[in-house]
Amino acid sequence: MPNLCRQFASVLIFGTLFTASGAACAEPAVPAVKLLRDRPADERPQLMLLGAPHFANHGLDVLNAQVPDVLEPARQRQIEGVVAALARFNPTKVVVEWDAARQDKLDERYNAYRAGTYQLSRSELDQVAIRLAARLGHARVHAVDWNKMPPGRIVDFDYTQSAPRVGQQARLDAIRDKSRMKQVNALLASEPVQDWLVHYNQPEQLEKSNRNYFDYVMLGEPGANWVGNWYARNLKIFANLVRLADSPGDRLLVVYGQSHVFPLQQYAAQSGAFTVVSPLPYLR
């Protein structure tokens, strides 16, 4: 849209009334917004990202860990210890992998738990995040997830169909090889919950998890499209985190599936939006 004030000034200039019109037309004020890249380090909220296996075994990932029943009494005591350890970070907001557009449903669940009318499910959202927020007396648990269909046709993202066409069926089979989970499943079966989380949040484990996505890129154009949407999803989650951290004194503790942690850490640090805090010193 053209600048009407500038157009008006031009007309008056040709009509010899340029002095008065020039004074009347000023440039619009630019909002005082500090870009993320310009945030001084001491003005950045703190962000702790806790990567976790999906305690409820939802089976929605390409490879799924076999998590023991976390409702068993021994596991419940271990989780209480984890929550007590994380509480030492004293987060101002607890954040979870839940659709941001359904915050009202999460509020209902959290309020029911605090009222004693909701029994926690096996989900890490319930077992860790809701317990922690309630322990700290928070008014709510915050949802920041986005996980909708990307624009385009499903076939444009279906790497299972493109892999054999580009001679990458063997790579796809290797990606799907469930034997890759044997070591993780053995750890989950034999070690306490705190040790699960220490393992999942080691820098080398986060890097290893992220490297998996580069094999999908080799499965033809749909593989690259699928990975691109994965990173776009995490960018949308990141933007929700930035909106949520509205004070330099905020300390966000985010409970999410482990695969999200590496890209979210990168976005948080590289953007200058946050100071990233490791959960490992608290878990140990």
mmCIF file of C-alpha atoms in Angstrom:
data_model
loop_
_atom_site.group_PDB
_atom_site.id
_atom_site.type_symbol
_atom_site.label_atom_id
_atom_site.label_comp_id
_atom_site.label_asym_id
_atom_site.label_seq_id
_atom_site.Cartn_x
_atom_site.Cartn_y
_atom_site.Cartn_z
ATOM 1 C CA MET A 1 0.000 0.000 0.000
ATOM 2 C CA PRO A 2 1.460 3.425 -0.911
ATOM 3 C CA ASN A 3 2.276 5.975 1.760
ATOM 4 C CA LEU A 4 -0.742 8.329 1.539
ATOM 5 C CA CYS A 5 0.941 11.002 3.613
ATOM 6 C CA ARG A 6 3.860 11.066 1.144
ATOM 7 C CA GLN A 7 1.473 11.237 -1.808
ATOM 8 C CA PHE A 8 -0.385 14.144 -0.204
ATOM 9 C CA ALA A 9 2.871 15.985 0.451
ATOM 10 C CA SER A 10 3.849 15.647 -3.217
ATOM 11 C CA VAL A 11 0.578 17.165 -4.391
ATOM 12 C CA LEU A 12 0.982 20.122 -2.076
ATOM 13 C CA ILE A 13 4.550 20.655 -3.174
ATOM 14 C CA PHE A 14 3.425 21.098 -6.747
ATOM 15 C CA GLY A 15 0.668 23.390 -5.449
ATOM 16 C CA THR A 16 3.305 25.552 -3.639
ATOM 17 C CA LEU A 17 1.995 24.576 -0.203
ATOM 18 C CA PHE A 18 4.947 22.301 0.481
ATOM 19 C CA THR A 19 6.106 23.941 3.733
ATOM 20 C CA ALA A 20 2.923 23.342 5.690
ATOM 21 C CA SER A 21 2.328 19.879 4.238
ATOM 22 C CA GLY A 22 5.850 18.739 5.004
ATOM 23 C CA ALA A 23 5.409 19.608 8.656
ATOM 24 C CA ALA A 24 2.104 17.762 8.821
ATOM 25 C CA CYS A 25 3.433 14.464 7.402
ATOM 26 C CA ALA A 26 5.818 12.568 9.644
ATOM 27 C CA GLU A 27 7.258 9.079 9.231
ATOM 28 C CA PRO A 28 5.286 6.457 11.197
ATOM 29 C CA ALA A 29 6.867 5.525 14.513
ATOM 30 C CA VAL A 30 8.743 2.202 14.571
ATOM 31 C CA PRO A 31 7.724 0.019 17.552
ATOM 32 C CA ALA A 32 10.464 -0.343 20.137
ATOM 33 C CA VAL A 33 11.163 -4.082 19.746
ATOM 34 C CA LYS A 34 14.445 -5.577 20.849
ATOM 35 C CA LEU A 35 15.354 -8.336 18.427
ATOM 36 C CA LEU A 36 16.333 -11.701 19.884
ATOM 37 C CA ARG A 37 19.832 -11.356 18.469
ATOM 38 C CA ASP A 38 20.297 -8.137 20.460
ATOM 39 C CA ARG A 39 19.350 -9.514 23.877
ATOM 40 C CA PRO A 40 22.215 -9.085 26.350
ATOM 41 C CA ALA A 41 23.134 -12.320 28.093
ATOM 42 C CA ASP A 42 21.858 -11.044 31.447
ATOM 43 C CA GLU A 43 18.403 -10.378 29.952
ATOM 44 C CA ARG A 44 17.848 -13.863 28.587
ATOM 45 C CA PRO A 45 15.379 -16.154 30.350
ATOM 46 C CA GLN A 46 16.722 -19.564 31.350
ATOM 47 C CA LEU A 47 15.591 -22.654 29.456
ATOM 48 C CA MET A 48 16.024 -26.206 30.715
ATOM 49 C CA LEU A 49 15.039 -28.894 28.193
ATOM 50 C CA LEU A 50 14.460 -32.344 29.676
ATOM 51 C CA GLY A 51 14.403 -35.054 27.025
ATOM 52 C CA ALA A 52 12.514 -38.193 27.958
ATOM 53 C CA PRO A 53 11.314 -41.481 26.517
ATOM 54 C CA HIS A 54 7.549 -41.641 26.217
ATOM 55 C CA PHE A 55 6.614 -43.252 29.527
ATOM 56 C CA ALA A 56 3.202 -44.366 28.240
ATOM 57 C CA ASN A 57 4.615 -46.335 25.272
ATOM 58 C CA HIS A 58 2.396 -44.572 22.756
ATOM 59 C CA GLY A 59 4.140 -46.317 19.845
ATOM 60 C CA LEU A 60 3.920 -43.346 17.462
ATOM 61 C CA ASP A 61 7.629 -42.987 16.660
ATOM 62 C CA VAL A 62 9.569 -44.878 13.968
ATOM 63 C CA LEU A 63 11.450 -46.683 16.746
ATOM 64 C CA ASN A 64 9.844 -46.919 20.164
ATOM 65 C CA ALA A 65 11.465 -47.655 23.500
ATOM 66 C CA GLN A 66 9.839 -50.258 25.716
ATOM 67 C CA VAL A 67 9.343 -48.331 28.942
ATOM 68 C CA PRO A 68 8.541 -50.361 32.075
ATOM 69 C CA ASP A 69 5.330 -49.640 33.950
ATOM 70 C CA VAL A 70 6.017 -46.349 35.716
ATOM 71 C CA LEU A 71 2.951 -46.815 37.951
ATOM 72 C CA GLU A 72 4.670 -49.582 39.909
ATOM 73 C CA PRO A 73 5.454 -48.451 43.491
ATOM 74 C CA ALA A 74 9.234 -48.578 43.026
ATOM 75 C CA ARG A 75 9.052 -46.489 39.847
ATOM 76 C CA GLN A 76 6.721 -44.031 41.549
ATOM 77 C CA ARG A 77 9.280 -43.451 44.300
ATOM 78 C CA GLN A 78 11.972 -42.932 41.670
ATOM 79 C CA ILE A 79 9.835 -40.378 39.837
ATOM 80 C CA GLU A 80 9.170 -38.522 43.074
ATOM 81 C CA GLY A 81 12.946 -38.291 43.481
ATOM 82 C CA VAL A 82 13.315 -36.933 39.956
ATOM 83 C CA VAL A 83 10.645 -34.296 40.584
ATOM 84 C CA ALA A 84 12.318 -33.253 43.842
ATOM 85 C CA ALA A 85 15.646 -32.927 42.009
ATOM 86 C CA LEU A 86 14.168 -30.812 39.209
ATOM 87 C CA ALA A 87 12.367 -28.610 41.710
ATOM 88 C CA ARG A 88 15.791 -27.300 42.787
ATOM 89 C CA PHE A 89 15.932 -25.446 39.456
ATOM 90 C CA ASN A 90 12.856 -23.576 40.736
ATOM 91 C CA PRO A 91 11.255 -23.069 37.319
ATOM 92 C CA THR A 92 8.777 -20.230 36.984
ATOM 93 C CA LYS A 93 6.929 -22.168 34.235
ATOM 94 C CA VAL A 94 6.671 -25.880 33.459
ATOM 95 C CA VAL A 95 6.163 -26.627 29.764
ATOM 96 C CA VAL A 96 5.035 -29.786 27.986
ATOM 97 C CA GLU A 97 4.568 -31.536 24.639
ATOM 98 C CA TRP A 98 0.872 -30.788 24.307
ATOM 99 C CA ASP A 99 -0.946 -28.998 21.494
ATOM 100 C CA ALA A 100 -0.818 -25.269 22.273
ATOM 101 C CA ALA A 101 -4.262 -24.869 20.721
ATOM 102 C CA ARG A 102 -5.681 -27.201 23.391
ATOM 103 C CA GLN A 103 -4.349 -25.385 26.447
ATOM 104 C CA ASP A 104 -7.858 -25.387 27.937
ATOM 105 C CA LYS A 105 -7.905 -29.211 28.050
ATOM 106 C CA LEU A 106 -4.534 -29.264 29.767
ATOM 107 C CA ASP A 107 -5.813 -26.707 32.285
ATOM 108 C CA GLU A 108 -8.768 -28.988 33.036
ATOM 109 C CA ARG A 109 -6.469 -31.941 33.675
ATOM 110 C CA TYR A 110 -4.086 -29.965 35.872
ATOM 111 C CA ASN A 111 -6.859 -28.354 37.901
ATOM 112 C CA ALA A 112 -8.515 -31.736 38.399
ATOM 113 C CA TYR A 113 -5.230 -33.195 39.664
ATOM 114 C CA ARG A 114 -4.786 -30.358 42.139
ATOM 115 C CA ALA A 115 -8.378 -30.860 43.272
ATOM 116 C CA GLY A 116 -7.746 -34.575 43.826
ATOM 117 C CA THR A 117 -10.160 -35.747 41.117
ATOM 118 C CA TYR A 118 -7.655 -36.834 38.443
ATOM 119 C CA GLN A 119 -5.333 -39.833 38.677
ATOM 120 C CA LEU A 120 -2.050 -39.370 36.874
ATOM 121 C CA SER A 121 -1.565 -41.460 33.734
ATOM 122 C CA ARG A 122 1.723 -43.099 32.734
ATOM 123 C CA SER A 123 2.651 -40.153 30.488
ATOM 124 C CA GLU A 124 5.795 -38.188 31.328
ATOM 125 C CA LEU A 125 3.603 -35.102 31.024
ATOM 126 C CA ASP A 126 1.624 -36.286 34.040
ATOM 127 C CA GLN A 127 4.320 -38.076 35.971
ATOM 128 C CA VAL A 128 6.997 -35.379 35.781
ATOM 129 C CA ALA A 129 5.531 -32.066 34.587
ATOM 130 C CA ILE A 130 2.178 -32.008 36.351
ATOM 131 C CA ARG A 131 3.707 -33.320 39.579
ATOM 132 C CA LEU A 132 6.442 -30.697 39.427
ATOM 133 C CA ALA A 133 4.131 -27.763 38.692
ATOM 134 C CA ALA A 134 1.773 -28.797 41.495
ATOM 135 C CA ARG A 135 4.678 -29.206 43.911
ATOM 136 C CA LEU A 136 5.752 -25.636 43.141
ATOM 137 C CA GLY A 137 2.209 -24.234 43.356
ATOM 138 C CA HIS A 138 2.025 -23.086 39.746
ATOM 139 C CA ALA A 139 -1.307 -21.926 38.372
ATOM 140 C CA ARG A 140 -0.956 -23.983 35.189
ATOM 141 C CA VAL A 141 1.219 -26.238 33.057
ATOM 142 C CA HIS A 142 1.986 -24.654 29.680
ATOM 143 C CA ALA A 143 1.376 -26.279 26.278
ATOM 144 C CA VAL A 144 3.644 -25.290 23.372
ATOM 145 C CA ASP A 145 3.426 -28.128 20.853
ATOM 146 C CA TRP A 146 2.523 -27.906 17.162
ATOM 147 C CA ASN A 147 2.078 -31.159 15.249
ATOM 148 C CA LYS A 148 -0.249 -30.671 12.298
ATOM 149 C CA MET A 149 -0.043 -31.800 8.694
ATOM 150 C CA PRO A 150 2.357 -29.665 6.647
ATOM 151 C CA PRO A 151 1.165 -27.907 3.510
ATOM 152 C CA GLY A 152 1.140 -30.096 0.424
ATOM 153 C CA ARG A 153 0.113 -33.635 -0.430
ATOM 154 C CA ILE A 154 0.840 -36.636 1.777
ATOM 155 C CA VAL A 155 2.725 -38.256 -1.096
ATOM 156 C CA ASP A 156 5.193 -35.341 -1.021
ATOM 157 C CA PHE A 157 6.320 -36.510 2.445
ATOM 158 C CA ASP A 158 5.984 -40.296 2.069
ATOM 159 C CA TYR A 159 9.604 -41.451 2.159
ATOM 160 C CA THR A 160 8.509 -45.093 2.452
ATOM 161 C CA GLN A 161 7.305 -44.889 -1.173
ATOM 162 C CA SER A 162 10.232 -42.883 -2.494
ATOM 163 C CA ALA A 163 13.029 -44.941 -0.885
ATOM 164 C CA PRO A 164 12.828 -47.942 -3.259
ATOM 165 C CA ARG A 165 12.475 -45.651 -6.269
ATOM 166 C CA VAL A 166 15.812 -43.969 -5.484
ATOM 167 C CA GLY A 167 17.589 -47.215 -4.542
ATOM 168 C CA GLN A 168 17.466 -46.581 -0.778
ATOM 169 C CA GLN A 169 15.302 -49.467 0.472
ATOM 170 C CA ALA A 170 18.247 -50.934 2.412
ATOM 171 C CA ARG A 171 18.757 -47.595 4.170
ATOM 172 C CA LEU A 172 15.061 -47.438 5.059
ATOM 173 C CA ASP A 173 15.217 -50.983 6.468
ATOM 174 C CA ALA A 174 18.250 -50.027 8.561
ATOM 175 C CA ILE A 175 16.434 -46.965 9.909
ATOM 176 C CA ARG A 176 13.524 -49.180 10.946
ATOM 177 C CA ASP A 177 15.686 -51.936 12.474
ATOM 178 C CA LYS A 178 14.216 -52.473 15.937
ATOM 179 C CA SER A 179 17.378 -54.173 17.180
ATOM 180 C CA ARG A 180 18.856 -50.673 17.467
ATOM 181 C CA MET A 181 16.687 -50.215 20.569
ATOM 182 C CA LYS A 182 17.965 -53.292 22.445
ATOM 183 C CA GLN A 183 20.555 -51.405 24.495
ATOM 184 C CA VAL A 184 18.109 -48.638 25.415
ATOM 185 C CA ASN A 185 15.392 -51.107 26.360
ATOM 186 C CA ALA A 186 17.832 -53.023 28.586
ATOM 187 C CA LEU A 187 18.777 -49.798 30.355
ATOM 188 C CA LEU A 188 15.124 -48.858 30.906
ATOM 189 C CA ALA A 189 14.347 -52.271 32.339
ATOM 190 C CA SER A 190 17.276 -52.394 34.756
ATOM 191 C CA GLU A 191 17.985 -48.806 35.824
ATOM 192 C CA PRO A 192 16.004 -46.252 37.897
ATOM 193 C CA VAL A 193 14.070 -43.469 36.184
ATOM 194 C CA GLN A 194 16.667 -40.880 37.151
ATOM 195 C CA ASP A 195 19.305 -42.842 35.236
ATOM 196 C CA TRP A 196 17.013 -43.040 32.197
ATOM 197 C CA LEU A 197 16.891 -39.272 32.083
ATOM 198 C CA VAL A 198 20.619 -38.858 32.688
ATOM 199 C CA HIS A 199 21.277 -41.188 29.742
ATOM 200 C CA TYR A 200 18.756 -39.523 27.434
ATOM 201 C CA ASN A 201 20.138 -36.020 28.135
ATOM 202 C CA GLN A 202 23.838 -36.700 27.675
ATOM 203 C CA PRO A 203 25.152 -34.388 24.922
ATOM 204 C CA GLU A 204 26.435 -37.331 22.892
ATOM 205 C CA GLN A 205 23.026 -39.042 23.059
ATOM 206 C CA LEU A 206 21.254 -35.870 21.956
ATOM 207 C CA GLU A 207 23.653 -35.510 19.021
ATOM 208 C CA LYS A 208 23.216 -39.182 18.086
ATOM 209 C CA SER A 209 19.435 -38.816 18.118
ATOM 210 C CA ASN A 210 19.628 -35.773 15.846
ATOM 211 C CA ARG A 211 21.999 -37.458 13.382
ATOM 212 C CA ASN A 212 19.282 -39.999 12.566
ATOM 213 C CA TYR A 213 17.380 -37.375 10.582
ATOM 214 C CA PHE A 214 20.123 -37.038 7.986
ATOM 215 C CA ASP A 215 19.513 -40.610 6.833
ATOM 216 C CA TYR A 216 15.888 -39.720 6.080
ATOM 217 C CA VAL A 217 17.153 -36.977 3.767
ATOM 218 C CA MET A 218 18.702 -39.719 1.594
ATOM 219 C CA LEU A 219 15.329 -41.393 0.945
ATOM 220 C CA GLY A 220 14.438 -39.150 -1.982
ATOM 221 C CA GLU A 221 12.756 -35.768 -2.112
ATOM 222 C CA PRO A 222 9.890 -36.824 0.225
ATOM 223 C CA GLY A 223 12.496 -37.743 2.854
ATOM 224 C CA ALA A 224 14.003 -34.270 2.683
ATOM 225 C CA ASN A 225 10.513 -32.755 2.801
ATOM 226 C CA TRP A 226 9.681 -34.815 5.888
ATOM 227 C CA VAL A 227 12.861 -33.730 7.679
ATOM 228 C CA GLY A 228 12.211 -30.131 6.683
ATOM 229 C CA ASN A 229 8.795 -30.317 8.295
ATOM 230 C CA TRP A 230 10.381 -31.819 11.418
ATOM 231 C CA TYR A 231 12.625 -28.785 11.776
ATOM 232 C CA ALA A 232 9.724 -26.464 10.955
ATOM 233 C CA ARG A 233 7.695 -28.097 13.714
ATOM 234 C CA ASN A 234 10.485 -27.438 16.189
ATOM 235 C CA LEU A 235 10.773 -23.833 15.030
ATOM 236 C CA LYS A 236 7.072 -23.359 15.800
ATOM 237 C CA ILE A 237 7.586 -24.914 19.232
ATOM 238 C CA PHE A 238 10.558 -22.580 19.758
ATOM 239 C CA ALA A 239 8.454 -19.542 18.837
ATOM 240 C CA ASN A 240 5.864 -20.615 21.423
ATOM 241 C CA LEU A 241 8.615 -20.882 24.032
ATOM 242 C CA VAL A 242 9.833 -17.356 23.248
ATOM 243 C CA ARG A 243 6.297 -15.971 23.574
ATOM 244 C CA LEU A 244 5.893 -17.772 26.894
ATOM 245 C CA ALA A 245 9.131 -16.442 28.377
ATOM 246 C CA ASP A 246 7.953 -12.856 28.762
ATOM 247 C CA SER A 247 10.356 -11.844 31.537
ATOM 248 C CA PRO A 248 14.176 -11.958 31.845
ATOM 249 C CA GLY A 249 13.633 -13.665 35.206
ATOM 250 C CA ASP A 250 11.688 -16.563 33.690
ATOM 251 C CA ARG A 251 13.056 -20.075 34.105
ATOM 252 C CA LEU A 252 11.299 -22.533 31.811
ATOM 253 C CA LEU A 253 11.545 -26.258 32.414
ATOM 254 C CA VAL A 254 10.421 -28.104 29.294
ATOM 255 C CA VAL A 255 9.516 -31.819 29.348
ATOM 256 C CA TYR A 256 9.589 -33.209 25.802
ATOM 257 C CA GLY A 257 10.389 -36.265 23.723
ATOM 258 C CA GLN A 258 14.165 -36.542 23.502
ATOM 259 C CA SER A 259 14.415 -36.035 19.728
ATOM 260 C CA HIS A 260 13.176 -32.456 20.090
ATOM 261 C CA VAL A 261 15.849 -31.407 22.551
ATOM 262 C CA PHE A 262 18.836 -31.011 20.211
ATOM 263 C CA PRO A 263 17.147 -28.671 17.683
ATOM 264 C CA LEU A 264 15.397 -26.696 20.421
ATOM 265 C CA GLN A 265 18.701 -26.221 22.248
ATOM 266 C CA GLN A 266 20.271 -24.979 19.022
ATOM 267 C CA TYR A 267 17.465 -22.540 18.281
ATOM 268 C CA ALA A 268 17.507 -21.258 21.858
ATOM 269 C CA ALA A 269 21.250 -20.651 21.959
ATOM 270 C CA GLN A 270 21.828 -19.470 18.385
ATOM 271 C CA SER A 271 18.918 -17.020 18.453
ATOM 272 C CA GLY A 272 20.064 -15.328 21.650
ATOM 273 C CA ALA A 273 16.568 -15.863 23.061
ATOM 274 C CA PHE A 274 17.575 -17.976 26.057
ATOM 275 C CA THR A 275 20.350 -19.088 28.321
ATOM 276 C CA VAL A 276 20.236 -22.891 28.031
ATOM 277 C CA VAL A 277 20.621 -24.801 31.305
ATOM 278 C CA SER A 278 21.463 -28.511 31.389
ATOM 279 C CA PRO A 279 19.284 -30.753 33.591
ATOM 280 C CA LEU A 280 22.207 -33.112 34.274
ATOM 281 C CA PRO A 281 23.629 -31.363 37.374
ATOM 282 C CA TYR A 282 20.168 -31.496 38.964
ATOM 283 C CA LEU A 283 19.499 -35.112 38.011
ATOM 284 C CA ARG A 284 22.848 -36.261 39.335
#
